[in-house]
Coordinates of C-alpha atoms (C1' of nucleotides) in Angstrom, one line a residue:
Chain A
X1453 CA 32.0 28.2 -2.8
X1454 CA 33.8 24.8 -3.0
X1455 CA 30.7 22.5 -3.2
X1456 CA 31.6 20.1 -0.4
X1457 CA 29.0 17.5 -1.6
X1458 CA 30.6 17.3 -5.0
X1459 CA 34.1 17.2 -3.6
X1460 CA 33.2 14.4 -1.3
X1461 CA 31.7 12.5 -4.2
X1462 CA 34.8 13.0 -6.4
X1463 CA 37.3 12.1 -3.7
X1464 CA 35.7 8.7 -3.4
X1465 CA 36.4 7.9 -7.0
X1466 CA 39.9 9.5 -7.8
X1467 CA 42.5 10.8 -5.4
X1468 CA 43.0 14.4 -6.4
X1469 CA 45.2 17.0 -4.7
X1470 CA 43.3 19.7 -2.9
X1471 CA 44.3 22.2 -5.6
X1472 CA 43.1 20.0 -8.4
X1473 CA 39.8 19.4 -6.6
X1474 CA 39.5 23.2 -6.4
X1475 CA 40.1 23.7 -10.1
X1476 CA 37.5 21.0 -10.8
X1477 CA 34.7 22.3 -8.6
X1478 CA 35.3 25.9 -9.7
X1479 CA 34.2 24.8 -13.2
X1480 CA 30.7 24.2 -11.9
X1481 CA 28.1 26.7 -11.0
X1482 CA 25.2 26.3 -8.7
X1483 CA 21.7 26.5 -10.0
X1484 CA 18.5 26.4 -8.0
X1485 CA 15.6 24.8 -9.7
X1486 CA 12.0 25.1 -8.5
X1487 CA 9.7 22.0 -8.4
X1488 CA 8.1 21.5 -11.8
X1489 CA 10.8 23.5 -13.6
X1490 CA 12.4 22.0 -16.7
X1491 CA 16.2 22.0 -17.2
X1492 CA 16.0 20.3 -20.6
X1493 CA 13.2 20.2 -23.2
X1494 CA 12.8 17.8 -26.0
X1495 CA 14.3 19.3 -29.2
X1496 CA 17.0 21.2 -27.4
X1497 CA 20.7 20.2 -27.4
X1498 CA 21.8 19.3 -23.9
X1499 CA 24.7 21.7 -23.1
X1500 CA 25.4 20.8 -19.5
X1501 CA 26.0 18.0 -17.1
X1502 CA 24.5 18.4 -13.7
X1503 CA 25.3 17.0 -10.2
X1504 CA 22.3 17.0 -7.9
X1505 CA 23.0 18.2 -4.4
X1506 CA 19.4 18.7 -3.2
X1507 CA 16.1 17.4 -4.5
X1508 CA 15.3 15.2 -7.4
X1509 CA 14.8 15.2 -11.2
X1510 CA 12.8 13.0 -13.6
X1511 CA 14.3 12.2 -17.0
X1512 CA 11.5 11.1 -19.3
X1513 CA 10.6 10.5 -22.9
X1514 CA 7.1 11.0 -24.4
X1515 CA 6.0 8.2 -26.7
X1516 CA 3.9 8.5 -29.9
X1517 CA 0.7 8.2 -27.8
X1518 CA 1.8 11.1 -25.6
X1519 CA 2.5 9.0 -22.6
X1520 CA 5.5 10.1 -20.5
X1521 CA 8.0 7.3 -19.7
X1522 CA 10.5 8.0 -16.9
X1523 CA 13.9 6.6 -17.8
X1524 CA 15.3 7.3 -14.4
X1525 CA 15.1 9.6 -11.3
X1526 CA 18.2 11.5 -10.3
X1527 CA 18.3 12.1 -6.6
X1528 CA 21.1 13.5 -4.4
X1529 CA 24.6 12.7 -5.6
X1530 CA 23.3 11.6 -9.0
X1531 CA 24.2 13.0 -12.4
X1532 CA 21.6 14.4 -14.7
X1533 CA 21.8 15.1 -18.4
X1534 CA 21.0 13.6 -21.7
X1535 CA 24.3 12.0 -22.5
X1536 CA 23.3 11.1 -26.1
X1537 CA 22.4 14.7 -26.8
X1538 CA 25.4 16.1 -24.8
X1539 CA 28.1 13.9 -26.3
X1540 CA 26.8 14.0 -29.9
X1541 CA 25.4 17.5 -29.8
X1542 CA 22.1 16.3 -31.3
X1543 CA 18.6 17.5 -30.3
X1544 CA 17.4 15.6 -27.2
X1545 CA 14.3 13.4 -27.3
X1546 CA 14.1 13.8 -23.5
X1547 CA 12.6 16.2 -21.0
X1548 CA 14.2 16.7 -17.6
X1549 CA 12.1 18.2 -14.8
X1550 CA 12.6 18.8 -11.1
X1551 CA 10.2 16.7 -9.0
X1552 CA 11.0 18.8 -6.0
X1553 CA 12.8 22.1 -5.2
X1554 CA 16.3 21.2 -6.1
X1555 CA 19.9 22.4 -6.3
X1556 CA 22.1 21.4 -9.2
X1557 CA 25.8 22.0 -9.9
X1558 CA 26.2 22.4 -13.6
X1559 CA 29.2 22.3 -15.9
X1560 CA 29.1 23.4 -19.5
X1561 CA 30.6 21.4 -22.4
X1562 CA 33.2 24.1 -22.9
X1563 CA 34.3 24.1 -19.2
X1564 CA 34.4 20.3 -19.3
X1565 CA 36.7 20.3 -22.3
X1566 CA 39.0 22.8 -20.7
X1567 CA 39.0 20.8 -17.6
X1568 CA 40.2 17.7 -19.4
X1569 CA 43.2 19.7 -20.7
X1570 CA 44.0 21.4 -17.4
X1571 CA 43.7 18.3 -15.2
X1572 CA 44.1 15.2 -17.4
X1573 CA 43.3 13.0 -14.4
X1574 CA 39.8 14.2 -14.8
X1575 CA 39.6 11.7 -17.7
X1576 CA 39.9 9.0 -15.2
X1577 CA 37.2 10.5 -13.0
X1578 CA 34.7 10.6 -15.8
X1579 CA 35.9 7.2 -17.1
X1580 CA 35.0 5.6 -13.8
X1581 CA 31.8 7.6 -13.5
X1582 CA 30.7 6.4 -17.0
X1583 CA 31.4 2.8 -16.1
X1584 CA 29.3 3.1 -13.0
X1585 CA 26.5 4.5 -15.2
X1586 CA 26.8 1.5 -17.6
X1587 CA 26.5 -0.8 -14.6
X1588 CA 23.4 1.1 -13.4
X1589 CA 21.8 0.9 -16.9
X1590 CA 22.6 -2.8 -17.2
X1591 CA 21.1 -3.5 -13.8
X1592 CA 17.9 -1.6 -14.8
X1593 CA 17.6 -3.6 -18.0
X1594 CA 18.1 -6.9 -16.0
X1595 CA 15.3 -5.8 -13.6
X1596 CA 12.9 -5.1 -16.5
X1597 CA 13.7 -8.4 -18.1
X1598 CA 13.5 -10.6 -15.1
X1599 CA 10.9 -9.1 -12.7
X1600 CA 7.2 -8.6 -13.1
X1601 CA 5.5 -5.4 -12.2
X1602 CA 5.0 -6.2 -8.5
X1603 CA 8.6 -7.3 -8.1
X1604 CA 9.8 -4.2 -9.8
X1605 CA 7.6 -2.1 -7.5
X1606 CA 8.9 -3.8 -4.4
X1607 CA 12.5 -3.5 -5.6
X1608 CA 12.1 0.2 -6.2
X1609 CA 10.5 1.1 -2.9
X1610 CA 13.0 -0.9 -0.9
X1611 CA 16.1 0.2 -2.7
X1612 CA 15.2 3.9 -3.1
X1613 CA 12.8 4.6 -0.2
X1614 CA 13.5 8.3 0.1
X1615 CA 13.0 8.9 -3.6
X1616 CA 9.9 6.6 -3.8
X1617 CA 8.3 8.5 -0.9
X1618 CA 8.8 11.9 -2.5
X1619 CA 7.1 10.8 -5.7
X1620 CA 3.5 10.4 -6.7
X1621 CA 2.3 6.9 -7.7
X1622 CA 1.9 8.2 -11.2
X1623 CA 5.6 9.0 -11.5
X1624 CA 6.6 5.6 -9.9
X1625 CA 4.2 3.9 -12.4
X1626 CA 5.8 5.7 -15.3
X1627 CA 9.3 4.6 -14.1
X1628 CA 8.2 1.0 -13.7
X1629 CA 6.6 1.0 -17.2
X1630 CA 3.1 0.3 -15.9
X1631 CA -0.1 2.4 -15.4
X1632 CA -0.9 4.3 -12.2
X1633 CA -4.1 2.1 -11.9
X1634 CA -2.0 -1.0 -11.7
X1635 CA 0.2 0.6 -9.1
X1636 CA -2.9 1.0 -7.0
X1637 CA -3.7 -2.7 -7.4
X1638 CA -0.2 -3.6 -6.4
X1639 CA -0.3 -1.4 -3.4
X1640 CA -3.6 -2.9 -2.3
X1641 CA -2.2 -6.4 -2.8
X1642 CA 0.9 -5.6 -0.7
X1643 CA -1.1 -3.9 2.1
X1644 CA -3.4 -7.0 2.3
X1645 CA -0.4 -9.4 2.3
X1646 CA 1.3 -7.5 5.1
X1647 CA -1.4 -8.6 7.6
Chain B
X669 CA 50.3 -9.3 -34.7
X670 CA 49.0 -5.7 -34.5
X671 CA 45.2 -6.4 -34.7
X672 CA 44.3 -3.9 -37.5
X673 CA 40.6 -4.1 -36.7
X674 CA 41.2 -3.0 -33.1
X675 CA 43.7 -0.3 -34.2
X676 CA 41.1 1.1 -36.7
X677 CA 38.5 1.2 -34.0
X678 CA 40.8 3.0 -31.5
X679 CA 42.1 5.5 -34.0
X680 CA 38.5 6.7 -34.7
X681 CA 38.1 7.6 -31.0
X682 CA 41.5 9.0 -29.8
X683 CA 44.4 10.2 -31.8
X684 CA 47.3 8.0 -30.6
X685 CA 50.9 7.9 -31.9
X686 CA 51.8 4.7 -33.8
X687 CA 54.0 3.6 -30.9
X688 CA 51.2 4.1 -28.4
X689 CA 48.8 2.2 -30.6
X690 CA 51.3 -0.6 -30.6
X691 CA 51.7 -0.7 -26.8
X692 CA 47.9 -0.7 -26.5
X693 CA 47.2 -3.5 -28.9
X694 CA 50.1 -5.6 -27.6
X695 CA 48.2 -5.9 -24.3
X696 CA 45.5 -7.9 -26.0
X697 CA 45.7 -11.5 -27.0
X698 CA 43.7 -13.3 -29.7
X699 CA 41.3 -16.0 -28.7
X700 CA 39.3 -18.2 -31.1
X701 CA 35.9 -19.2 -29.7
X702 CA 33.8 -22.0 -31.3
X703 CA 30.1 -21.6 -31.8
X704 CA 28.3 -22.5 -28.6
X705 CA 31.4 -22.0 -26.4
X706 CA 31.0 -20.0 -23.2
X707 CA 33.6 -17.3 -22.4
X708 CA 31.8 -16.4 -19.1
X709 CA 29.6 -18.5 -16.8
X710 CA 27.3 -17.3 -14.1
X711 CA 29.0 -17.3 -10.8
X712 CA 32.5 -16.6 -12.2
X713 CA 34.2 -13.2 -11.8
X714 CA 34.7 -11.6 -15.2
X715 CA 38.5 -11.1 -15.6
X716 CA 38.6 -9.8 -19.1
X717 CA 37.3 -7.3 -21.6
X718 CA 36.9 -8.6 -25.2
X719 CA 36.8 -6.9 -28.5
X720 CA 35.0 -8.9 -31.2
X721 CA 36.8 -9.0 -34.6
X722 CA 34.8 -11.9 -36.0
X723 CA 31.5 -13.6 -35.2
X724 CA 29.0 -12.7 -32.5
X725 CA 28.2 -13.3 -28.8
X726 CA 25.1 -13.3 -26.7
X727 CA 25.2 -11.8 -23.2
X728 CA 22.3 -13.3 -21.3
X729 CA 20.8 -13.7 -17.8
X730 CA 18.7 -16.6 -16.6
X731 CA 15.6 -15.6 -14.6
X732 CA 14.1 -17.5 -11.6
X733 CA 11.9 -19.5 -14.0
X734 CA 15.0 -20.7 -16.0
X735 CA 14.2 -18.5 -19.0
X736 CA 17.3 -17.0 -20.7
X737 CA 17.0 -13.3 -21.4
X738 CA 19.5 -11.8 -23.9
X739 CA 20.7 -8.4 -22.7
X740 CA 22.6 -7.7 -25.9
X741 CA 24.4 -9.2 -28.8
X742 CA 28.1 -8.3 -29.4
X743 CA 28.9 -8.5 -33.1
X744 CA 32.0 -7.3 -35.0
X745 CA 33.7 -4.2 -33.4
X746 CA 31.7 -4.5 -30.2
X747 CA 33.0 -5.0 -26.7
X748 CA 31.9 -8.0 -24.7
X749 CA 32.2 -8.5 -20.9
X750 CA 30.2 -8.2 -17.7
X751 CA 31.2 -4.7 -16.7
X752 CA 29.5 -5.0 -13.3
X753 CA 31.5 -8.2 -12.5
X754 CA 34.7 -6.9 -14.1
X755 CA 34.7 -3.5 -12.4
X756 CA 33.6 -4.6 -9.0
X757 CA 35.2 -8.0 -9.1
X758 CA 32.0 -9.7 -8.0
X759 CA 30.5 -13.0 -9.3
X760 CA 28.7 -12.5 -12.5
X761 CA 24.9 -13.1 -12.9
X762 CA 25.5 -13.4 -16.7
X763 CA 26.5 -16.0 -19.2
X764 CA 28.3 -15.1 -22.4
X765 CA 28.3 -17.5 -25.3
X766 CA 29.4 -17.4 -28.9
X767 CA 26.5 -17.6 -31.3
X768 CA 28.9 -18.3 -34.2
X769 CA 32.6 -19.3 -34.6
X770 CA 34.2 -16.1 -33.4
X771 CA 37.5 -14.3 -32.8
X772 CA 38.0 -12.1 -29.7
X773 CA 40.8 -9.9 -28.6
X774 CA 41.0 -10.0 -24.8
X775 CA 42.7 -7.9 -22.3
X776 CA 43.0 -8.9 -18.6
X777 CA 42.3 -6.6 -15.7
X778 CA 46.0 -6.5 -14.8
X779 CA 47.1 -5.6 -18.4
X780 CA 44.5 -2.9 -18.4
X781 CA 45.6 -1.4 -15.2
X782 CA 49.2 -1.4 -16.4
X783 CA 48.1 0.2 -19.6
X784 CA 46.4 3.1 -17.8
X785 CA 49.8 3.8 -16.2
X786 CA 52.0 3.4 -19.2
X787 CA 49.7 5.4 -21.6
X788 CA 47.5 7.7 -19.5
X789 CA 45.7 8.8 -22.7
X790 CA 44.1 5.4 -22.6
X791 CA 41.9 6.8 -19.8
X792 CA 40.4 9.1 -22.4
X793 CA 39.8 6.1 -24.8
X794 CA 37.9 4.1 -22.3
X795 CA 36.1 7.2 -21.0
X796 CA 34.7 7.9 -24.5
X797 CA 34.0 4.2 -25.0
X798 CA 32.1 4.0 -21.7
X799 CA 30.0 7.0 -22.7
X800 CA 29.1 5.4 -26.0
X801 CA 28.0 2.3 -24.0
X802 CA 25.8 4.5 -21.8
X803 CA 24.2 6.0 -24.9
X804 CA 23.6 2.5 -26.3
X805 CA 22.0 1.3 -23.0
X806 CA 19.9 4.4 -22.8
X807 CA 18.6 3.9 -26.3
X808 CA 17.8 0.3 -25.6
X809 CA 15.7 1.3 -22.6
X810 CA 13.9 3.9 -24.6
X811 CA 13.1 1.3 -27.2
X812 CA 11.7 -1.0 -24.6
X813 CA 9.6 1.7 -23.1
X814 CA 8.2 3.3 -26.2
X815 CA 7.8 0.4 -28.7
X816 CA 5.6 -2.7 -28.7
X817 CA 6.9 -6.1 -29.7
X818 CA 6.3 -5.7 -33.4
X819 CA 8.0 -2.3 -33.5
X820 CA 11.0 -3.6 -31.6
X821 CA 11.3 -6.5 -34.0
X822 CA 11.2 -4.3 -37.0
X823 CA 13.7 -1.9 -35.4
X824 CA 16.1 -4.7 -34.7
X825 CA 16.0 -6.4 -38.1
X826 CA 16.4 -3.1 -40.0
X827 CA 19.2 -1.7 -37.7
X828 CA 21.2 -4.9 -37.3
X829 CA 20.4 -6.9 -40.4
X830 CA 23.6 -9.0 -40.4
X831 CA 23.3 -9.9 -36.7
X832 CA 19.6 -10.6 -37.1
X833 CA 20.1 -12.9 -40.0
X834 CA 22.8 -14.9 -38.2
X835 CA 20.5 -15.6 -35.2
X836 CA 17.6 -18.0 -34.6
X837 CA 14.2 -16.6 -33.9
X838 CA 14.5 -17.9 -30.5
X839 CA 17.5 -15.7 -29.8
X840 CA 15.9 -12.7 -31.3
X841 CA 12.8 -13.3 -29.2
X842 CA 14.9 -13.5 -26.1
X843 CA 16.5 -10.2 -26.9
X844 CA 13.2 -8.5 -27.6
X845 CA 11.8 -9.8 -24.3
X846 CA 9.0 -11.9 -26.0
X847 CA 8.4 -15.6 -26.8
X848 CA 9.6 -17.3 -29.9
X849 CA 6.0 -18.2 -30.7
X850 CA 5.1 -14.5 -30.7
X851 CA 8.0 -13.8 -33.0
X852 CA 6.4 -16.3 -35.4
X853 CA 3.2 -14.4 -35.3
X854 CA 4.9 -11.1 -35.9
X855 CA 6.9 -12.6 -38.9
X856 CA 3.7 -13.9 -40.4
X857 CA 1.9 -10.5 -40.0
X858 CA 4.8 -8.8 -41.6
X859 CA 5.0 -11.2 -44.6
X860 CA 1.2 -10.7 -45.2
X861 CA 1.5 -6.9 -45.0
X862 CA 4.3 -6.9 -47.5
X863 CA 2.0 -8.0 -50.3
Chain C
dG954 C1' -10.3 29.5 2.8
dT955 C1' -12.5 28.0 -1.4
dC956 C1' -12.4 26.5 -6.1
dA957 C1' -10.1 24.0 -9.5
dT958 C1' -6.9 20.8 -10.6
dT959 C1' -4.5 16.6 -10.0
dA960 C1' -3.8 12.1 -7.8
dT961 C1' -5.8 7.8 -6.1
dT962 C1' -8.9 4.0 -5.8
dT963 C1' -12.0 0.6 -7.6
dA964 C1' -14.0 -2.3 -10.9
dA965 C1' -15.4 -4.1 -15.4
dA966 C1' -14.2 -4.9 -20.1
dC967 C1' -10.4 -5.5 -22.9
dT968 C1' -5.8 -6.7 -25.4
dA969 C1' -1.0 -7.7 -26.1
dG970 C1' 1.6 -11.2 -25.4
dT971 C1' 2.1 -16.1 -22.9
dT972 C1' 1.4 -20.9 -22.3
dT973 C1' 0.6 -25.3 -23.8
dA974 C1' 0.6 -28.6 -27.2
dA975 C1' 1.5 -30.8 -31.4
dG976 C1' 3.1 -31.3 -36.2
dA977 C1' 6.4 -29.7 -39.9
dA978 C1' 10.9 -28.0 -41.1
dT979 C1' 15.6 -27.4 -40.4
dT980 C1' 20.0 -28.2 -38.4
dT981 C1' 23.4 -31.0 -36.0
dT982 C1' 25.8 -35.1 -35.2
dG983 C1' 27.7 -39.6 -35.6
Chain D
dC897 C1' 23.1 -39.7 -45.2
dA898 C1' 20.1 -41.1 -41.5
dA899 C1' 18.8 -40.4 -36.7
dA900 C1' 18.4 -37.2 -33.1
dA901 C1' 17.8 -32.8 -31.7
dT902 C1' 16.4 -28.3 -32.1
dT903 C1' 13.7 -24.7 -34.3
dC904 C1' 9.6 -22.9 -36.4
dT905 C1' 4.7 -22.6 -37.0
dT906 C1' -0.1 -22.6 -35.8
dA907 C1' -3.9 -22.3 -32.9
dA908 C1' -6.7 -22.4 -28.7
dA909 C1' -6.9 -21.2 -23.9
dC910 C1' -5.1 -18.1 -20.7
dT911 C1' -3.2 -14.0 -17.9
dA912 C1' -0.6 -9.8 -16.7
dG913 C1' -1.4 -5.6 -17.3
dT914 C1' -4.3 -1.7 -20.0
dT915 C1' -8.3 1.0 -20.8
dT916 C1' -12.2 3.4 -19.6
dA917 C1' -15.0 5.4 -16.4
dA918 C1' -16.6 7.2 -12.2
dA919 C1' -16.2 8.4 -7.3
dT920 C1' -13.1 10.1 -3.6
dA921 C1' -9.1 12.2 -1.7
dA922 C1' -5.4 15.4 -1.7
dT923 C1' -3.0 19.4 -3.4
dG924 C1' -2.3 23.9 -5.3
dA925 C1' -3.7 28.6 -6.7
dC926 C1' -5.8 32.8 -6.2

DNA sequence: GTCATTATTTAAACTAGTTTAAGAATTTTG
DNA sequence: CAAAATTCTTAAACTAGTTTAAATAATGAC
């Protein structure tokens, strides 16, 4: 029960001793999540951070019209949580749902706090991880600001082919911030231009 | 030369001893930046992190059409850098320019690395700061996904009144992802509705 | 397996926001 | 303080993407 996938991921970021790696990964527990199941609902306080070892999750918000907007997908080796709710212990505005049968390694707030004290170098791990997250968000905003819908679609399917293929057009549309009908138009345009 | 504004900011996040606070702040140097001056140009590698004690900066990207898109404004007590370029030491796609006469406390990559070794608790400081940055980016994406242009405008001027007042409509437009002409339309609509 | 649900495509009418252009107001600079 | 440059406003024509609707295809549930 040492979660090799998580250990591999951590080792790439900070050079821990085997015993430290063991302490860290033992703070996580494995959770199987069926396709369609929710691991966070709007209004709840997010009490976990999750590392995806199998499958995929959608993190989305529902606007005042009732339309669901996907902020991001978390595939293998991604982290999934509402960091705003988790860090500030406030009710989440987000829902998080498995888009496939998935396996998640989860750590609770209490375990994480204890871990910071037992292995201070873990601060460095999460510092670097958070920085990577900032970079990812910054890139996403840049894409939204500098590409039109068709360019964003192309970018997504070429950069995340496995995730894109596992998703319905409706979910891809929701991530790109457009309608599923317009995704259909884009796909048609692309299939014509390929010839 | 102890930079009280920076010390106040840091103390709110992590409880350092006075001597540690001193070591930390001494790694920064003050830099005055005139309105209009650039502290980072597209193509350069970002070699600093800056803490704004006075004034304001715009962090923007130029799209393929030559239109400048503001990712965010950094006012007092904000951090300013291109974290993607700084962390990965790659050429930046961004420009950073002072929108007013400003004062910045800057730390170099080398000083920062040394600081992590001298005062390991600094990892915690930057871990928490990075998490706050992630929260800010997440909120910004949510706003872009769930609000129309007029709602985003209202949200910006009510949440950042001092920054909004110091900026031209053109810069506000660029931040909101709309044209300056449409900002004019929104402002007129709002002034009519007030009566 | 069949029925029901959900996803996809297509197309026409529509709208939020853009583009272009030109005059008025403000700011910057020498 | 006057000239030059930039910003702001207004409006008409335009367009990227939405909405509505209806038919078809695919998926899931019992």
